[in-house]
Amino acid sequence: MRLVRVTLRHFRGVQESTVRFGDGVTVVVGPNEAGKSSVAEAVRLLRTTKSSSRSQAVRDVKPVGLDVGPAAEVELRTGPYALVYRKRWLKSPMTELDVTAPSREQHSGDEAHQRFAAILSETVDVDLWEALEIVQGESLDQPELARISALHRALDDSAGATGDHDALMAAVLAERDRLLTAAGKPHGTYAQSAAEI
């Protein structure tokens, strides 16, 4: 998947702004409270939260003192698809999906939300994406990686020919016992490092 651009309107402290992403790596730089994390938050809300939602996450992005609905729009390419997906929450909620490739599609409302989710499920490992998301203000603990099928496949592929895994399992269990108590709490050098952090 490649983001082409993200546009925010009345989103937190951003009246209107568009971030365009190049073909390489795009680094978003700015002072605190300039709206950098709002870009990632907007993409997450577009993906996860219906325009009809009145959840705390949606209310948190509404600009203070304005009677407007926060809105976000993303243009992206994923697999064979090129599309623009937009939502407005709270005031005059709306959802629109405009797919321009491989064939033209236009959807609105819940149908647009469901089609966008289906396109992502078809072209992106959504579990891995969610595990890699870091939300400002949330814990930086390690994500739950055991449930991610893409990670399982990558580990299986890197293992090469199947064989006796007893030695590998013994090493894994020894390392776990060195770093964690039986209840799964950090101890030893792991607990010391966590305390220092």
Short mmCIF file of C-alpha atoms in Angstrom, two decimals:
data_model
loop_
_atom_site.label_atom_id
_atom_site.label_comp_id
_atom_site.label_asym_id
_atom_site.label_seq_id
_atom_site.Cartn_x
_atom_site.Cartn_y
_atom_site.Cartn_z
CA MET A 1 0.00 0.00 0.00
CA ARG A 2 1.22 3.50 -0.78
CA LEU A 3 -0.32 6.67 0.59
CA VAL A 4 -0.48 9.42 -2.02
CA ARG A 5 -1.94 12.15 0.20
CA VAL A 6 -3.90 12.77 3.39
CA THR A 7 -6.13 15.84 3.76
CA LEU A 8 -7.48 17.04 7.10
CA ARG A 9 -10.33 19.53 7.55
CA HIS A 10 -11.38 20.83 10.96
CA PHE A 11 -9.40 18.00 12.53
CA ARG A 12 -8.11 18.85 16.02
CA GLY A 13 -6.22 22.12 15.56
CA VAL A 14 -5.86 21.76 11.78
CA GLN A 15 -8.29 23.96 9.84
CA GLU A 16 -7.28 22.47 6.48
CA SER A 17 -4.04 20.85 5.38
CA THR A 18 -2.83 18.28 2.88
CA VAL A 19 0.26 16.12 3.28
CA ARG A 20 1.53 14.61 0.03
CA PHE A 21 3.72 11.52 0.18
CA GLY A 22 6.54 10.95 -2.29
CA ASP A 23 7.55 7.63 -3.81
CA GLY A 24 10.27 7.22 -1.19
CA VAL A 25 10.06 7.87 2.53
CA THR A 26 8.16 10.97 3.65
CA VAL A 27 9.15 12.47 7.01
CA VAL A 28 6.59 14.78 8.62
CA VAL A 29 8.44 17.35 10.74
CA GLY A 30 7.11 20.24 12.79
CA PRO A 31 6.86 21.73 16.27
CA ASN A 32 4.69 20.23 18.99
CA GLU A 33 0.93 20.58 18.41
CA ALA A 34 1.45 21.29 14.69
CA GLY A 35 -0.70 18.32 13.68
CA LYS A 36 1.92 15.67 12.84
CA SER A 37 0.26 12.85 14.77
CA SER A 38 -3.13 13.97 13.44
CA VAL A 39 -2.15 12.61 10.02
CA ALA A 40 -1.72 9.06 11.37
CA GLU A 41 -4.78 9.44 13.59
CA ALA A 42 -6.89 10.48 10.60
CA VAL A 43 -5.82 7.41 8.59
CA ARG A 44 -6.65 5.19 11.56
CA LEU A 45 -10.09 6.78 12.05
CA LEU A 46 -10.84 6.53 8.32
CA ARG A 47 -10.05 2.84 8.45
CA THR A 48 -11.73 1.90 11.72
CA THR A 49 -14.53 4.32 12.61
CA LYS A 50 -17.83 4.79 10.80
CA SER A 51 -18.88 8.37 10.05
CA SER A 52 -21.96 7.84 12.25
CA SER A 53 -19.79 7.15 15.31
CA ARG A 54 -19.93 9.47 18.28
CA SER A 55 -17.11 7.64 20.07
CA GLN A 56 -14.63 9.40 22.31
CA ALA A 57 -11.96 9.00 19.61
CA VAL A 58 -14.15 10.98 17.19
CA ARG A 59 -15.10 13.64 19.75
CA ASP A 60 -11.41 14.06 20.58
CA VAL A 61 -10.60 15.23 17.02
CA LYS A 62 -13.41 17.82 16.83
CA PRO A 63 -11.91 21.31 16.98
CA VAL A 64 -12.68 23.20 20.17
CA GLY A 65 -15.18 26.05 19.85
CA LEU A 66 -16.27 25.34 16.27
CA ASP A 67 -19.62 23.90 15.17
CA VAL A 68 -18.12 21.76 12.40
CA GLY A 69 -17.53 18.08 11.82
CA PRO A 70 -13.96 16.85 11.61
CA ALA A 71 -13.16 15.38 8.19
CA ALA A 72 -10.34 13.40 6.62
CA GLU A 73 -9.54 12.15 3.15
CA VAL A 74 -6.90 9.71 1.97
CA GLU A 75 -5.74 8.97 -1.55
CA LEU A 76 -3.86 5.70 -1.85
CA ARG A 77 -2.76 2.84 -4.07
CA THR A 78 -2.98 -0.71 -2.76
CA GLY A 79 -2.66 -3.84 -4.86
CA PRO A 80 -4.44 -3.12 -8.16
CA TYR A 81 -6.58 -0.37 -6.59
CA ALA A 82 -6.24 3.40 -6.78
CA LEU A 83 -8.79 5.21 -4.65
CA VAL A 84 -9.87 8.25 -2.67
CA TYR A 85 -11.70 7.65 0.60
CA ARG A 86 -13.24 10.41 2.71
CA LYS A 87 -15.29 10.80 5.88
CA ARG A 88 -16.82 13.53 7.97
CA TRP A 89 -17.90 12.79 11.52
CA LEU A 90 -20.38 14.39 13.96
CA LYS A 91 -21.85 17.27 11.90
CA SER A 92 -23.44 16.11 8.61
CA PRO A 93 -21.64 12.74 8.73
CA MET A 94 -20.70 11.22 5.37
CA THR A 95 -18.53 8.48 3.90
CA GLU A 96 -17.49 8.35 0.23
CA LEU A 97 -15.25 5.96 -1.65
CA ASP A 98 -14.13 6.67 -5.22
CA VAL A 99 -12.15 3.79 -6.77
CA THR A 100 -10.48 4.79 -10.05
CA ALA A 101 -8.57 1.55 -10.79
CA PRO A 102 -8.64 -1.25 -11.77
CA SER A 103 -12.24 -0.34 -12.61
CA ARG A 104 -14.40 2.59 -11.63
CA GLU A 105 -16.48 2.22 -8.44
CA GLN A 106 -18.32 4.78 -6.32
CA HIS A 107 -19.82 4.02 -2.93
CA SER A 108 -21.25 6.04 -0.06
CA GLY A 109 -22.34 5.48 3.53
CA ASP A 110 -21.88 2.09 5.18
CA GLU A 111 -21.40 0.50 1.75
CA ALA A 112 -18.30 2.67 1.24
CA HIS A 113 -16.98 1.80 4.71
CA GLN A 114 -17.43 -1.93 4.06
CA ARG A 115 -15.91 -1.80 0.56
CA PHE A 116 -12.85 0.09 1.82
CA ALA A 117 -12.38 -2.51 4.58
CA ALA A 118 -12.71 -5.30 2.00
CA ILE A 119 -10.10 -3.70 -0.30
CA LEU A 120 -7.66 -3.39 2.61
CA SER A 121 -8.28 -6.98 3.73
CA GLU A 122 -7.59 -8.13 0.17
CA THR A 123 -4.36 -6.16 -0.29
CA VAL A 124 -2.84 -5.46 3.14
CA ASP A 125 -2.08 -7.53 6.22
CA VAL A 126 -4.37 -5.47 8.49
CA ASP A 127 -3.29 -7.36 11.65
CA LEU A 128 0.34 -6.46 11.00
CA TRP A 129 -0.62 -2.85 10.21
CA GLU A 130 -2.48 -2.58 13.52
CA ALA A 131 0.45 -4.11 15.41
CA LEU A 132 2.82 -1.54 13.90
CA GLU A 133 0.61 1.46 14.67
CA ILE A 134 1.79 3.56 17.56
CA VAL A 135 -0.88 5.89 18.87
CA GLN A 136 0.30 9.02 20.67
CA GLY A 137 -0.43 8.81 24.38
CA GLU A 138 -0.88 5.04 24.38
CA SER A 139 1.45 2.42 25.81
CA LEU A 140 4.64 1.59 23.95
CA ASP A 141 4.47 -2.02 25.19
CA GLN A 142 5.18 -4.64 22.56
CA PRO A 143 2.16 -5.49 20.39
CA GLU A 144 0.55 -8.92 20.51
CA LEU A 145 2.49 -10.47 17.64
CA ALA A 146 1.54 -14.11 18.20
CA ARG A 147 -1.80 -13.70 16.38
CA ILE A 148 -0.35 -12.19 13.19
CA SER A 149 -0.46 -14.70 10.35
CA ALA A 150 2.05 -12.77 8.21
CA LEU A 151 4.64 -13.09 10.96
CA HIS A 152 3.97 -16.84 11.22
CA ARG A 153 4.45 -17.23 7.45
CA ALA A 154 7.67 -15.18 7.47
CA LEU A 155 9.11 -17.22 10.33
CA ASP A 156 8.11 -20.49 8.65
CA ASP A 157 9.69 -19.34 5.36
CA SER A 158 12.92 -18.28 7.06
CA ALA A 159 13.23 -21.61 8.91
CA GLY A 160 13.86 -23.46 5.67
CA ALA A 161 13.39 -27.21 5.74
CA THR A 162 11.32 -28.53 8.58
CA GLY A 163 13.09 -30.66 11.09
CA ASP A 164 13.56 -31.18 14.80
CA HIS A 165 12.61 -27.94 16.54
CA ASP A 166 13.33 -29.19 20.06
CA ALA A 167 16.64 -27.32 20.30
CA LEU A 168 15.03 -24.10 19.09
CA MET A 169 12.14 -24.45 21.56
CA ALA A 170 14.57 -25.17 24.40
CA ALA A 171 16.51 -22.00 23.58
CA VAL A 172 13.31 -19.94 23.39
CA LEU A 173 12.06 -21.26 26.74
CA ALA A 174 15.45 -20.66 28.39
CA GLU A 175 15.46 -17.05 27.17
CA ARG A 176 11.88 -16.57 28.36
CA ASP A 177 12.78 -17.95 31.81
CA ARG A 178 15.81 -15.63 31.95
CA LEU A 179 13.70 -12.53 31.29
CA LEU A 180 10.23 -13.31 32.67
CA THR A 181 8.79 -14.81 35.82
CA ALA A 182 6.42 -17.77 35.56
CA ALA A 183 3.55 -15.24 35.69
CA GLY A 184 5.01 -13.37 32.69
CA LYS A 185 6.35 -10.36 34.62
CA PRO A 186 9.78 -8.93 33.75
CA HIS A 187 12.68 -9.84 36.06
CA GLY A 188 16.44 -9.66 36.05
CA THR A 189 18.07 -7.41 33.46
CA TYR A 190 14.74 -6.99 31.63
CA ALA A 191 13.04 -5.61 34.78
CA GLN A 192 16.05 -3.40 35.48
CA SER A 193 16.01 -1.97 31.93
CA ALA A 194 12.25 -1.36 32.09
CA ALA A 195 12.67 0.48 35.42
CA GLU A 196 15.45 2.64 33.97
CA ILE A 197 13.30 3.56 30.98
#
